[in-house]
PDB file of C-alpha atoms in Angstrom:
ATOM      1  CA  UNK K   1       0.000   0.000   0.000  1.00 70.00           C
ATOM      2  CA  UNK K   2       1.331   3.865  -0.599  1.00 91.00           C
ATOM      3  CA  UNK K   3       0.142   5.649   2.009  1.00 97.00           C
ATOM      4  CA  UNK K   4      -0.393   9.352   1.140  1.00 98.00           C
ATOM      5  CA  UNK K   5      -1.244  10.614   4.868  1.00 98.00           C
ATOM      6  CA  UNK K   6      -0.435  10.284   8.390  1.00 98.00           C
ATOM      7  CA  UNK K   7      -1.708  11.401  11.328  1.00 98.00           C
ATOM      8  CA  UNK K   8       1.002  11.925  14.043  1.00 98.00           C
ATOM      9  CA  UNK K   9       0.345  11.538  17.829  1.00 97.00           C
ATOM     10  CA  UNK K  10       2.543  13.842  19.971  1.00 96.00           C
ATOM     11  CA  UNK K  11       3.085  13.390  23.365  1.00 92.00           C
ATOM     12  CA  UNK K  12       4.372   9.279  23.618  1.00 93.00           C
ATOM     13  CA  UNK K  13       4.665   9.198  20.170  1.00 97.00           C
ATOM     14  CA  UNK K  14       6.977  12.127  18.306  1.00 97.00           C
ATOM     15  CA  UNK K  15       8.103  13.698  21.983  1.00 96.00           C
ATOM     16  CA  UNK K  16       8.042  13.618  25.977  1.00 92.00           C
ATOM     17  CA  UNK K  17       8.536  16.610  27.288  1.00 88.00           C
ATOM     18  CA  UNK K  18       9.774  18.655  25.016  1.00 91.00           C
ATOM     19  CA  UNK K  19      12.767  15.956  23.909  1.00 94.00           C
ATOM     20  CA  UNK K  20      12.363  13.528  21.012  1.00 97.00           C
ATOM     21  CA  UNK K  21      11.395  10.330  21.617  1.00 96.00           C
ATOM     22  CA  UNK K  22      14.974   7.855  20.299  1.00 97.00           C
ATOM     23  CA  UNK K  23      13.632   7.037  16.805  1.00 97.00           C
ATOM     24  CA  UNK K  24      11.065   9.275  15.711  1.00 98.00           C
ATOM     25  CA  UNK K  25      12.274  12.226  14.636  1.00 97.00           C
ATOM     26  CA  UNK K  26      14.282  10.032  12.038  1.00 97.00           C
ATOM     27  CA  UNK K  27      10.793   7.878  11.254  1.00 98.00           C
ATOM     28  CA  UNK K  28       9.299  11.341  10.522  1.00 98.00           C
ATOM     29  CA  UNK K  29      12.103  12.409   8.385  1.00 97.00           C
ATOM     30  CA  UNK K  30      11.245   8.766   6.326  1.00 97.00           C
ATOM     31  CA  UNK K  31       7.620   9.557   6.084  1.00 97.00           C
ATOM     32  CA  UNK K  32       8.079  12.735   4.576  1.00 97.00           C
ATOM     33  CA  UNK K  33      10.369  11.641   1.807  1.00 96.00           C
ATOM     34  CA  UNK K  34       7.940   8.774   0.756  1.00 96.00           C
ATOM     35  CA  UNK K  35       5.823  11.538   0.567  1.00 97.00           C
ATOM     36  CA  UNK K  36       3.610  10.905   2.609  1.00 98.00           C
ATOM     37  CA  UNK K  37       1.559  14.182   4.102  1.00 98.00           C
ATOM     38  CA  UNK K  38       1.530  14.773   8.166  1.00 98.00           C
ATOM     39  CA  UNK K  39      -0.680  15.867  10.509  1.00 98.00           C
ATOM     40  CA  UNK K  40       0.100  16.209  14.451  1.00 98.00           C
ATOM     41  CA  UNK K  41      -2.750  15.442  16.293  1.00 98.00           C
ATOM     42  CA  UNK K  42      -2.648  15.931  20.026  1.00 97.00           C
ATOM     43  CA  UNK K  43      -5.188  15.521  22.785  1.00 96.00           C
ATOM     44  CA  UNK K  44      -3.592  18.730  24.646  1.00 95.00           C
ATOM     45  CA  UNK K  45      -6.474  21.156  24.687  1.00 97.00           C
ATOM     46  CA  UNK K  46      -4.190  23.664  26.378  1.00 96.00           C
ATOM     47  CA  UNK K  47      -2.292  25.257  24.072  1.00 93.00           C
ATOM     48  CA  UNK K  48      -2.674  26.299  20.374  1.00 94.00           C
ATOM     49  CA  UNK K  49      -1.468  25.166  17.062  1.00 95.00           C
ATOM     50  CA  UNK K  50       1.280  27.690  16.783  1.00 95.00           C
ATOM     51  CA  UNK K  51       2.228  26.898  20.199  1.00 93.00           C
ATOM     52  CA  UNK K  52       3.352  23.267  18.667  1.00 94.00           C
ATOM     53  CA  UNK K  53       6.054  24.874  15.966  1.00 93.00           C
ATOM     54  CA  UNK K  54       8.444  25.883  18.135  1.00 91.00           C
ATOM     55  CA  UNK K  55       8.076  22.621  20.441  1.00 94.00           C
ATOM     56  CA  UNK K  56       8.346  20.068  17.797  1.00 96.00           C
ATOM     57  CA  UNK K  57      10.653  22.284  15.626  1.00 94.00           C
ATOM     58  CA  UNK K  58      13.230  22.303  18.560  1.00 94.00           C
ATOM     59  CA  UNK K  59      12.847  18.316  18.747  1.00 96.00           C
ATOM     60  CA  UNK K  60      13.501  17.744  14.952  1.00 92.00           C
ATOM     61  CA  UNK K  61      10.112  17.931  13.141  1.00 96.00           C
ATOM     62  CA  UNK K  62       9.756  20.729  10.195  1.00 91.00           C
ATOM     63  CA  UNK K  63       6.543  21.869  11.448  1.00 95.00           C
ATOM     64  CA  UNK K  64       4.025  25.173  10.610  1.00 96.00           C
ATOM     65  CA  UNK K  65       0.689  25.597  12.561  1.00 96.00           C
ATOM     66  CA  UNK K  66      -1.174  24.365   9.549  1.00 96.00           C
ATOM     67  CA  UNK K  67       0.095  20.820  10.245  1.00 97.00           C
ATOM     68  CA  UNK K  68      -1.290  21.168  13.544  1.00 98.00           C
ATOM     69  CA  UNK K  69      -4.747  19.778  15.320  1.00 98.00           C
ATOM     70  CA  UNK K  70      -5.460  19.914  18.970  1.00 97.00           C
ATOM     71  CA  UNK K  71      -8.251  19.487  20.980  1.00 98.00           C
ATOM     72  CA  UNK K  72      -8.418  22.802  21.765  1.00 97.00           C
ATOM     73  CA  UNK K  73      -8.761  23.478  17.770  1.00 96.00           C
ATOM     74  CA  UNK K  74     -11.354  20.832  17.662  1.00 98.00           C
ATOM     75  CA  UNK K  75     -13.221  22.488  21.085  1.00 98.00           C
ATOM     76  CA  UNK K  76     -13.150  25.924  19.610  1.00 98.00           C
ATOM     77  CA  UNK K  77     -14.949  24.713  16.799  1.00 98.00           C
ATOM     78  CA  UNK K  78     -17.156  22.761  18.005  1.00 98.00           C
ATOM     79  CA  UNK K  79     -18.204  25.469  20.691  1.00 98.00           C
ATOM     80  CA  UNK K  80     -18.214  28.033  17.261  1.00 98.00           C
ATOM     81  CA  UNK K  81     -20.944  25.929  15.827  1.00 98.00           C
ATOM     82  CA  UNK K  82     -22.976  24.852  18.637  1.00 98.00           C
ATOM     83  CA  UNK K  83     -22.568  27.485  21.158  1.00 98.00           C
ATOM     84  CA  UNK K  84     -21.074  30.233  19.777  1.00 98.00           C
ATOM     85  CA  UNK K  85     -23.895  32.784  21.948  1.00 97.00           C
ATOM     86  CA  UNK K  86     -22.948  30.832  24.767  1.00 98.00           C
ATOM     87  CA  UNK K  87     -21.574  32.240  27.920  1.00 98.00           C
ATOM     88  CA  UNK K  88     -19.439  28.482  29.173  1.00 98.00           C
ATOM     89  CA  UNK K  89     -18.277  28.148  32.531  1.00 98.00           C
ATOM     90  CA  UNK K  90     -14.975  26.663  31.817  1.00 98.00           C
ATOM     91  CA  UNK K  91     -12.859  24.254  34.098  1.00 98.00           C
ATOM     92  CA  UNK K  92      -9.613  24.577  32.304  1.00 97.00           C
ATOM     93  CA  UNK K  93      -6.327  25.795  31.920  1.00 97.00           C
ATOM     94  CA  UNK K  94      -5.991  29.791  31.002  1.00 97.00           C
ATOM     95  CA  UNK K  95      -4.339  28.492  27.742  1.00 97.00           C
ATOM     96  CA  UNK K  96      -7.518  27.244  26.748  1.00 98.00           C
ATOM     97  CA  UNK K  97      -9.338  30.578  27.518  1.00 98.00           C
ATOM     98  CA  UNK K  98      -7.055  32.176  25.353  1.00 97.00           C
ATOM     99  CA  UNK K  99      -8.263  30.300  22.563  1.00 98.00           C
ATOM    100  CA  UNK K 100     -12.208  30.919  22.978  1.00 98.00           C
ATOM    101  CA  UNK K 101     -10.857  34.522  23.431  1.00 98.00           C
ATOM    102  CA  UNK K 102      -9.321  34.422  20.259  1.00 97.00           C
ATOM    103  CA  UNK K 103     -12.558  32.865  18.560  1.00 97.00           C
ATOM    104  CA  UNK K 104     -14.989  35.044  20.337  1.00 98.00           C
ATOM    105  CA  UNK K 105     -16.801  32.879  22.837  1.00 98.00           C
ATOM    106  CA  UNK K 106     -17.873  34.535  26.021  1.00 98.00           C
ATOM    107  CA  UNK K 107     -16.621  32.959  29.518  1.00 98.00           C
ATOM    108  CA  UNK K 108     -18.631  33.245  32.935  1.00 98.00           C
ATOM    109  CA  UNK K 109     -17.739  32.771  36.181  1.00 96.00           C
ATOM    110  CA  UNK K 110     -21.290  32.746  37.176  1.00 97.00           C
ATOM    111  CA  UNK K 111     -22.750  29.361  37.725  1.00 97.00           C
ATOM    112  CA  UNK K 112     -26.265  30.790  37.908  1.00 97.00           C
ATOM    113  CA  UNK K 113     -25.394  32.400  34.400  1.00 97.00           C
ATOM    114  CA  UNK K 114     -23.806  30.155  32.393  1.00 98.00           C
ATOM    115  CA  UNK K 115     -25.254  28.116  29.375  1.00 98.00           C
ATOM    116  CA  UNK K 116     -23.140  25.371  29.039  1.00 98.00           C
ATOM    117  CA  UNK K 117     -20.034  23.753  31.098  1.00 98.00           C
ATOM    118  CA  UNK K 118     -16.673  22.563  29.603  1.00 98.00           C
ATOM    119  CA  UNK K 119     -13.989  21.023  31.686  1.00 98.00           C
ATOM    120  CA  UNK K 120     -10.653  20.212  30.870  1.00 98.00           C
ATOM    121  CA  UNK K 121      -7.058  19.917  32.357  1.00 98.00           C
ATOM    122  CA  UNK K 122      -6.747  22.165  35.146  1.00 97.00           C
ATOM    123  CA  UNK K 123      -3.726  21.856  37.426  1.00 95.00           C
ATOM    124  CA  UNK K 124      -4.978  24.131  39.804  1.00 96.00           C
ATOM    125  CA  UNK K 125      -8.812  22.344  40.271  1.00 97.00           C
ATOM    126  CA  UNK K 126      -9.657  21.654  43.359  1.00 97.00           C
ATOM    127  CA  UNK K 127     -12.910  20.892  45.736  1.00 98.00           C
ATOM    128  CA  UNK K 128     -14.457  24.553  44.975  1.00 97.00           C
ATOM    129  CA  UNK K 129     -14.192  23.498  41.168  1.00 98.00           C
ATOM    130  CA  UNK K 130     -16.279  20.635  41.947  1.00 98.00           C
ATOM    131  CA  UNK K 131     -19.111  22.677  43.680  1.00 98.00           C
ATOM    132  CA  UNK K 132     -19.032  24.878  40.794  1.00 97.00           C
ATOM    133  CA  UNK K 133     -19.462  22.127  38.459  1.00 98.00           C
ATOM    134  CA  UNK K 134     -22.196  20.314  40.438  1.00 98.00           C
ATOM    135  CA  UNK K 135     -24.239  23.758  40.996  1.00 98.00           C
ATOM    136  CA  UNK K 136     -24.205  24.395  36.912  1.00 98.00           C
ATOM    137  CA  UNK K 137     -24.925  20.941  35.920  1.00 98.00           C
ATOM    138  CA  UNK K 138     -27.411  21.084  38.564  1.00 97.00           C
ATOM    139  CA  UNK K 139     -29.521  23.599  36.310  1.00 97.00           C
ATOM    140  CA  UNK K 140     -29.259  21.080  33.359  1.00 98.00           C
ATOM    141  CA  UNK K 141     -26.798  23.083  31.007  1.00 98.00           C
ATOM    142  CA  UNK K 142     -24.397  21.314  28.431  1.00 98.00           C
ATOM    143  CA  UNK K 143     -21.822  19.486  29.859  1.00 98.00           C
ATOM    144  CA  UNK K 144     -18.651  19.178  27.504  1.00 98.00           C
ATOM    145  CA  UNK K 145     -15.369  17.489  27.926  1.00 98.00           C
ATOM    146  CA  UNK K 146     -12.310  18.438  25.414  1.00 98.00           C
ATOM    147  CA  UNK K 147     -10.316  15.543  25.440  1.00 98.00           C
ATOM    148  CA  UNK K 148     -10.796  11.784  27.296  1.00 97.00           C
ATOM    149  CA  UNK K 149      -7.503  11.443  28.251  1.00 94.00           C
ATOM    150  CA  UNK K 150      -7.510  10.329  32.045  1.00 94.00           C
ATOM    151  CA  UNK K 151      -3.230  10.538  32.335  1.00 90.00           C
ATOM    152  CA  UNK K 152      -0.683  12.191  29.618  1.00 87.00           C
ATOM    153  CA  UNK K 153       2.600  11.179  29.240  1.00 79.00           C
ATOM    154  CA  UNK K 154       5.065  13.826  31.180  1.00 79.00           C
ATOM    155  CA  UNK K 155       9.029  14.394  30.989  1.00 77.00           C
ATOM    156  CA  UNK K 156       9.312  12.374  34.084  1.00 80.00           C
ATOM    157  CA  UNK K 157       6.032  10.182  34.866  1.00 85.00           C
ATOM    158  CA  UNK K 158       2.702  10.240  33.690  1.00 85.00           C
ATOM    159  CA  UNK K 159       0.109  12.535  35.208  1.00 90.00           C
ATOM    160  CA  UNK K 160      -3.644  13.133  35.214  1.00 95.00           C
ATOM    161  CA  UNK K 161      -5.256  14.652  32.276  1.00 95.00           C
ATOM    162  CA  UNK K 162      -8.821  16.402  31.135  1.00 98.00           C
ATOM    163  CA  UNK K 163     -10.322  12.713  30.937  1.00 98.00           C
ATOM    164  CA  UNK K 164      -9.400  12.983  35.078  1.00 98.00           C
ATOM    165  CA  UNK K 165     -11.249  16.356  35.835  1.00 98.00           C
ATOM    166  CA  UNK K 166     -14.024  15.318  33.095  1.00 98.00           C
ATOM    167  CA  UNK K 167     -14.583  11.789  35.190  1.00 98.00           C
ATOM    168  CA  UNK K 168     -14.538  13.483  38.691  1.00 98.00           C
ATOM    169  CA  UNK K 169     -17.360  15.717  37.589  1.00 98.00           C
ATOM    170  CA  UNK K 170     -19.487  13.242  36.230  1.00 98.00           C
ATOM    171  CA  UNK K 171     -19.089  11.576  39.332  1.00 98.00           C
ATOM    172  CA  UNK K 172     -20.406  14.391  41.378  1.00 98.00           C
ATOM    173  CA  UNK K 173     -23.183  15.592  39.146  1.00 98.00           C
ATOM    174  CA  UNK K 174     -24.304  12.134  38.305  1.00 98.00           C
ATOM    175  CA  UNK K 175     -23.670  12.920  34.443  1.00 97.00           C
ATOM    176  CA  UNK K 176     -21.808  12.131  31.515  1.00 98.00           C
ATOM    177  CA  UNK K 177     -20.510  14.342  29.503  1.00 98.00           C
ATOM    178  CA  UNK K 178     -22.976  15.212  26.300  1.00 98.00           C
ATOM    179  CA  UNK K 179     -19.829  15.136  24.001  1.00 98.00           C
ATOM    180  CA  UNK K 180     -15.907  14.080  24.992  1.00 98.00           C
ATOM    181  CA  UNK K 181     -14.268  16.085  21.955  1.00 98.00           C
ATOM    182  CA  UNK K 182     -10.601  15.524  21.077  1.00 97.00           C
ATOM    183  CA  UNK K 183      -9.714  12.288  19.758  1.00 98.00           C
ATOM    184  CA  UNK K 184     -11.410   9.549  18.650  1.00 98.00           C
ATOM    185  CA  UNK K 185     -14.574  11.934  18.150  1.00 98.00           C
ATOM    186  CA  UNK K 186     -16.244  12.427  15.486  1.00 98.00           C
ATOM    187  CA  UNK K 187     -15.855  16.170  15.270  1.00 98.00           C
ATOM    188  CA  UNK K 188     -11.972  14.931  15.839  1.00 98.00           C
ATOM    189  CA  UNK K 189     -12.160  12.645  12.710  1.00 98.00           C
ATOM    190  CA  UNK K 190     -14.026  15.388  10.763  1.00 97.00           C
ATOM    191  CA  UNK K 191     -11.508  17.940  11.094  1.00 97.00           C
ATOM    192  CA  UNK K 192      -8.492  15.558  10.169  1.00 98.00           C
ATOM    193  CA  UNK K 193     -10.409  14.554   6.901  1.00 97.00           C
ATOM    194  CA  UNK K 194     -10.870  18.130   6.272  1.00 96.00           C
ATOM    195  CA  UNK K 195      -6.488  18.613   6.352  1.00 97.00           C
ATOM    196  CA  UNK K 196      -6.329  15.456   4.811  1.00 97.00           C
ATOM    197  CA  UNK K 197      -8.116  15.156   2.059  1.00 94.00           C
ATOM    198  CA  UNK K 198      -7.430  11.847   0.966  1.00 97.00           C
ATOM    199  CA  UNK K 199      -9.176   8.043   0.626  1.00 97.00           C
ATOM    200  CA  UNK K 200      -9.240   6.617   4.332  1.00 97.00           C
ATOM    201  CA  UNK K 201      -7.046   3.843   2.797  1.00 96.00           C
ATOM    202  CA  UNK K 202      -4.456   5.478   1.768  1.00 97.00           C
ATOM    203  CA  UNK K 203      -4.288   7.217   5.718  1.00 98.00           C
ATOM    204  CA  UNK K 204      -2.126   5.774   8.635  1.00 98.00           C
ATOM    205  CA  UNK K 205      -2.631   6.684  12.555  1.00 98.00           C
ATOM    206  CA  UNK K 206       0.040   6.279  14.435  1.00 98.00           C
ATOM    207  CA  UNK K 207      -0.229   6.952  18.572  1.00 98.00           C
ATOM    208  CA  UNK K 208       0.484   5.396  21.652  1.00 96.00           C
ATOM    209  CA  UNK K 209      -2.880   4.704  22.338  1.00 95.00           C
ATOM    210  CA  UNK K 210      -5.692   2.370  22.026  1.00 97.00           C
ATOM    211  CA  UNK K 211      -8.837   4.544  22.934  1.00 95.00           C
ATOM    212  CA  UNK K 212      -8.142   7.520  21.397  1.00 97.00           C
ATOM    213  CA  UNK K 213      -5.383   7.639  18.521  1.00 97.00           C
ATOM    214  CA  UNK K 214      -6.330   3.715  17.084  1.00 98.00           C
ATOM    215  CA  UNK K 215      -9.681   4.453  17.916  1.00 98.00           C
ATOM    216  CA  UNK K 216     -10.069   6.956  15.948  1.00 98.00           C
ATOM    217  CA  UNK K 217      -7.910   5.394  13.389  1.00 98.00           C
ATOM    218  CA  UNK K 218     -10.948   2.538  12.904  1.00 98.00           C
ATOM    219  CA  UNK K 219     -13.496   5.041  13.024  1.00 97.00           C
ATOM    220  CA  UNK K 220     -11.917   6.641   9.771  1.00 98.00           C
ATOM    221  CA  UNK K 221     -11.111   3.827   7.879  1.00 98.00           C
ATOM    222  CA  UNK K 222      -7.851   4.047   8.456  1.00 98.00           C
ATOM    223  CA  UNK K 223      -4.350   2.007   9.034  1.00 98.00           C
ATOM    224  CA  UNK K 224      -3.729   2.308  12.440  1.00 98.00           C
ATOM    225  CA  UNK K 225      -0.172   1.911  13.930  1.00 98.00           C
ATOM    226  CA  UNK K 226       0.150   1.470  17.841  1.00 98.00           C
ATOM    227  CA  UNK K 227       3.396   2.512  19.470  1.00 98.00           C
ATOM    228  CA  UNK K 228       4.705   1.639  21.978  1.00 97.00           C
ATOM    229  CA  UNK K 229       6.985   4.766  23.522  1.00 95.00           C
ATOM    230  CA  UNK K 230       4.284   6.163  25.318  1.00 91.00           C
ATOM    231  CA  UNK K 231       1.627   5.045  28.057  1.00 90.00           C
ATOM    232  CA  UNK K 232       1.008   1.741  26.181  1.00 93.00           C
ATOM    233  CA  UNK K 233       3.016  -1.582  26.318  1.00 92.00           C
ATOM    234  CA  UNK K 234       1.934  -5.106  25.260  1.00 94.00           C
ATOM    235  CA  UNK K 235       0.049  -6.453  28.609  1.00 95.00           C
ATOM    236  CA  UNK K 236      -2.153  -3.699  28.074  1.00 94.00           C
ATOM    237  CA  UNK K 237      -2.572  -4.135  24.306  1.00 94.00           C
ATOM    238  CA  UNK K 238      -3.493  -7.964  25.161  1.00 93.00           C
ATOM    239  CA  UNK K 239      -5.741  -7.021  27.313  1.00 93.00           C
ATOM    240  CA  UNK K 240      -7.695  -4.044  25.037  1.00 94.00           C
ATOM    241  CA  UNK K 241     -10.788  -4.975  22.535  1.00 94.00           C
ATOM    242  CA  UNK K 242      -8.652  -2.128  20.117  1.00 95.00           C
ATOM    243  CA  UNK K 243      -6.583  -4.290  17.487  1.00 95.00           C
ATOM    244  CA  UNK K 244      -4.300  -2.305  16.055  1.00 98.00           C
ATOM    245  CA  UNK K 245      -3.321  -3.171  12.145  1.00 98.00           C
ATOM    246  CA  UNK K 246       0.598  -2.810  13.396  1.00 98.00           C
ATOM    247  CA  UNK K 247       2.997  -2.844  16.530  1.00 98.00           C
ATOM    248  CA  UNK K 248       5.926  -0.840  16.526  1.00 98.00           C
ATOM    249  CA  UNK K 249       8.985  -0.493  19.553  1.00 97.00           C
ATOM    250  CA  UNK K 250       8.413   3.430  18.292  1.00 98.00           C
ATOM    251  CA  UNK K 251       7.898   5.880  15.292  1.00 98.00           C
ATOM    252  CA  UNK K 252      11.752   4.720  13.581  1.00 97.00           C
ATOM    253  CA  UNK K 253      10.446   1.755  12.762  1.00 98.00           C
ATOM    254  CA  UNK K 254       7.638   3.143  10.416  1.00 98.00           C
ATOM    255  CA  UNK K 255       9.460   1.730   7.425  1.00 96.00           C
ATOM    256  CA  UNK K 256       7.988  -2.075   8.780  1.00 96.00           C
ATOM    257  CA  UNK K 257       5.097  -0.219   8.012  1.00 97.00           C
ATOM    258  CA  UNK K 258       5.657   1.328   4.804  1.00 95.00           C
ATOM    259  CA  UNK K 259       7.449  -1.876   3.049  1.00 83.00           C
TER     260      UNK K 259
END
């Protein structure tokens, strides 16, 4: 098969931390000159696409914001479309207020004003957050999550992620979220088409995990390629329903792939 484009994990895939993962800056460099197309998807809602050039340019990867998704593109949007009069009560870092700034929504404080509730990563949330949350789902609004992912791979260890904050709401309010954006969502899948505008087939996902970046990956249609440099490793891909079409150690060995 010639594969004409590839979506890119980020964190446990392409870098941790801000170094490059051993491999994968020169499995990038191999994608790219069999011409195949990339796209960096990331489930970090917190900081914007041009926030990602200097990161991944500094670890190796020739990268412009245009190559970028995040889901805080894919929350903007959706929030655009569906909620774009809106004012949101937002449990999230201030790097994702700065992008519904930049788009326009309105933010509240107020829970007896708000219209709809998104929560996110939030390393300062605490027990307050959670009576906020519980008094504005309380009055039935929204309730939107921007990415499922409960931990995120760190320089050092893992730590919790939106999919952590998202979860301890729902506990509280007795709720699930009425969307989880990010990857594998549709809205997700919608937006990568829309950079990517080629047969599913001829697509490969590559990510370091099963729920989100090969889950999406079957949604599409397309190949998907589990690595395993981030919070995966094999006893918990024999344990997962997700069957990924490949296995790789990490992104070098794409050309097992590509062959």
């Amino acid at each position: 098969m010639d594969f004409s484009g590839a979506v890119l994990d980020v964190d446990g895939t392409v870098v941790r931390g801000d170094d490059p993962i051993p491999g994968a800056p020169s499995g990038y460099r191999r994608l790219r000159e069999a011409g195949v197309e990339t796209l960096f998807v990331s489930n970090n809602p917190t900081k914007a696409p041009p926030a990602y050039v200097d990161r991944l340019g500094a670890a190796g990867y020739d990268v412009t914001a245009a190559d970028v998704i995040t889901a805080g593109s894919v929350t903007t949007a959706y929030l655009r479309e569906h909620h774009s009069d809106d004012d949101l009560l937002c449990l999230g870092a201030p790097g994702l207020l700065e992008q519904f700034a930049d788009a326009g929504l309105s933010t509240t404080e107020d829970v007896d004003a708000a219209e709809a509730l998104v929560a996110s990563i939030d390393r300062s949330f605490d027990y307050d957050d959670l009576c906020t949350a519980l008094w504005a789902l309380d009055r039935g609004i929204p309730f939107i999550g921007t990415d499922p992912d409960v931990v995120i791979p760190a320089a050092e260890r893992d730590v919790p992620g939106s999919g952590a904050v998202i979860r301890a709401v729902a506990a509280v309010a007795e709720r699930d979220p009425d969307v989880v954006l990010g990857k594998p969502s549709d809205p997700a899948i919608a937006m990568v088409r829309g950079r990517l505008p080629y047969p599913p087939e001829e697509c490969l996902v590559v990510g370091d995990r099963l729920d989100t970046d090969v889950a999406l990956g079957a949604r599409a249609g397309m190949t998907t390629v589990l690595v395993l440099s981030g919070v995966t490793d094999e006893a918990d891909l024999a344990g997962s329903d997700h069957d990924p079409d490949h296995v790789i150690d990490h992104l070098g060995e794409i050309d097992r792939v590509l062959d």
